[in-house]
């Protein structure tokens, strides 16, 4: 099996975007807090398909759109970004 390199996620930018400033240890309580902030901050949005713009699901495109661009996303975009 060959390892696949995944791009680094800018967690600091993501946490700023969702307004999370708590602990970062991988615990269930932290996951719950991050998930809640994500759902409260990043809206469901499906403008790209409506405008016939491509929907890109690669990590770089999602980070640009949802984190740096301040936009929302539809279910696949939300799930990939939050995973």
Tab-separated table of C-alpha atoms in Angstrom:
chain	number	residue	atom	x	y	z
A	1	UNK	CA	0.000	0.000	0.000
A	2	UNK	CA	1.322	3.420	-0.916
A	3	UNK	CA	0.898	6.316	1.485
A	4	UNK	CA	-0.864	9.322	0.055
A	5	UNK	CA	0.340	12.718	1.180
A	6	UNK	CA	-2.434	15.052	2.245
A	7	UNK	CA	-2.017	18.810	2.316
A	8	UNK	CA	-1.652	20.472	5.697
A	9	UNK	CA	-4.768	22.116	7.036
A	10	UNK	CA	-4.389	25.544	8.570
A	11	UNK	CA	-6.159	24.722	11.837
A	12	UNK	CA	-5.442	28.161	13.288
A	13	UNK	CA	-7.290	29.800	10.363
A	14	UNK	CA	-10.142	27.300	10.657
A	15	UNK	CA	-10.464	27.916	14.403
A	16	UNK	CA	-10.482	31.682	13.815
A	17	UNK	CA	-13.171	31.268	11.144
A	18	UNK	CA	-15.458	29.335	13.482
A	19	UNK	CA	-14.565	31.410	16.538
A	20	UNK	CA	-13.100	28.502	18.472
A	21	UNK	CA	-10.444	29.322	21.060
A	22	UNK	CA	-10.626	26.290	23.343
A	23	UNK	CA	-8.404	23.289	23.865
A	24	UNK	CA	-7.016	21.436	20.861
A	25	UNK	CA	-6.371	18.030	22.413
A	26	UNK	CA	-8.099	15.236	20.473
A	27	UNK	CA	-10.930	14.552	22.938
A	28	UNK	CA	-14.648	14.012	22.537
A	29	UNK	CA	-15.429	17.281	24.322
A	30	UNK	CA	-13.175	19.231	21.949
A	31	UNK	CA	-14.736	17.509	18.932
A	32	UNK	CA	-18.206	18.397	20.175
A	33	UNK	CA	-17.220	22.042	20.733
A	34	UNK	CA	-15.605	22.362	17.288
A	35	UNK	CA	-18.556	20.658	15.595
A	36	UNK	CA	-21.002	23.013	17.319
A	37	UNK	CA	-19.003	26.129	16.350
A	38	UNK	CA	-18.697	24.867	12.754
A	39	UNK	CA	-22.470	24.347	12.487
A	40	UNK	CA	-23.192	27.739	14.052
A	41	UNK	CA	-20.708	29.645	11.885
A	42	UNK	CA	-20.376	28.106	8.424
A	43	UNK	CA	-23.713	28.221	6.644
A	44	UNK	CA	-25.195	25.654	4.310
A	45	UNK	CA	-24.877	27.198	0.880
A	46	UNK	CA	-25.283	25.814	-2.631
A	47	UNK	CA	-24.657	28.879	-4.783
A	48	UNK	CA	-21.920	27.302	-6.926
A	49	UNK	CA	-24.238	24.708	-8.550
A	50	UNK	CA	-26.965	27.320	-8.952
A	51	UNK	CA	-24.528	29.630	-10.749
A	52	UNK	CA	-23.071	26.683	-12.687
A	53	UNK	CA	-19.669	27.199	-11.080
A	54	UNK	CA	-17.589	24.099	-10.457
A	55	UNK	CA	-17.802	22.503	-7.015
A	56	UNK	CA	-14.305	21.511	-5.986
A	57	UNK	CA	-13.872	19.091	-3.107
A	58	UNK	CA	-10.090	19.114	-2.807
A	59	UNK	CA	-8.773	20.357	0.552
A	60	UNK	CA	-7.119	23.474	-0.891
A	61	UNK	CA	-10.286	24.649	-2.666
A	62	UNK	CA	-12.432	23.998	0.385
A	63	UNK	CA	-10.084	25.855	2.680
A	64	UNK	CA	-10.048	28.799	0.271
A	65	UNK	CA	-13.842	28.897	-0.013
A	66	UNK	CA	-15.046	28.043	3.500
A	67	UNK	CA	-12.194	29.249	5.706
A	68	UNK	CA	-10.384	32.050	3.894
A	69	UNK	CA	-13.247	33.183	1.647
A	70	UNK	CA	-15.808	33.288	4.428
A	71	UNK	CA	-18.406	31.419	2.398
A	72	UNK	CA	-20.579	28.463	3.265
A	73	UNK	CA	-20.864	25.179	1.459
A	74	UNK	CA	-23.203	22.321	0.740
A	75	UNK	CA	-23.156	18.960	2.526
A	76	UNK	CA	-20.155	17.398	0.766
A	77	UNK	CA	-18.072	20.551	1.200
A	78	UNK	CA	-19.058	20.874	4.860
A	79	UNK	CA	-18.291	17.232	5.639
A	80	UNK	CA	-14.895	17.238	3.955
A	81	UNK	CA	-13.845	20.477	5.644
A	82	UNK	CA	-14.941	19.305	9.071
A	83	UNK	CA	-13.377	15.839	8.809
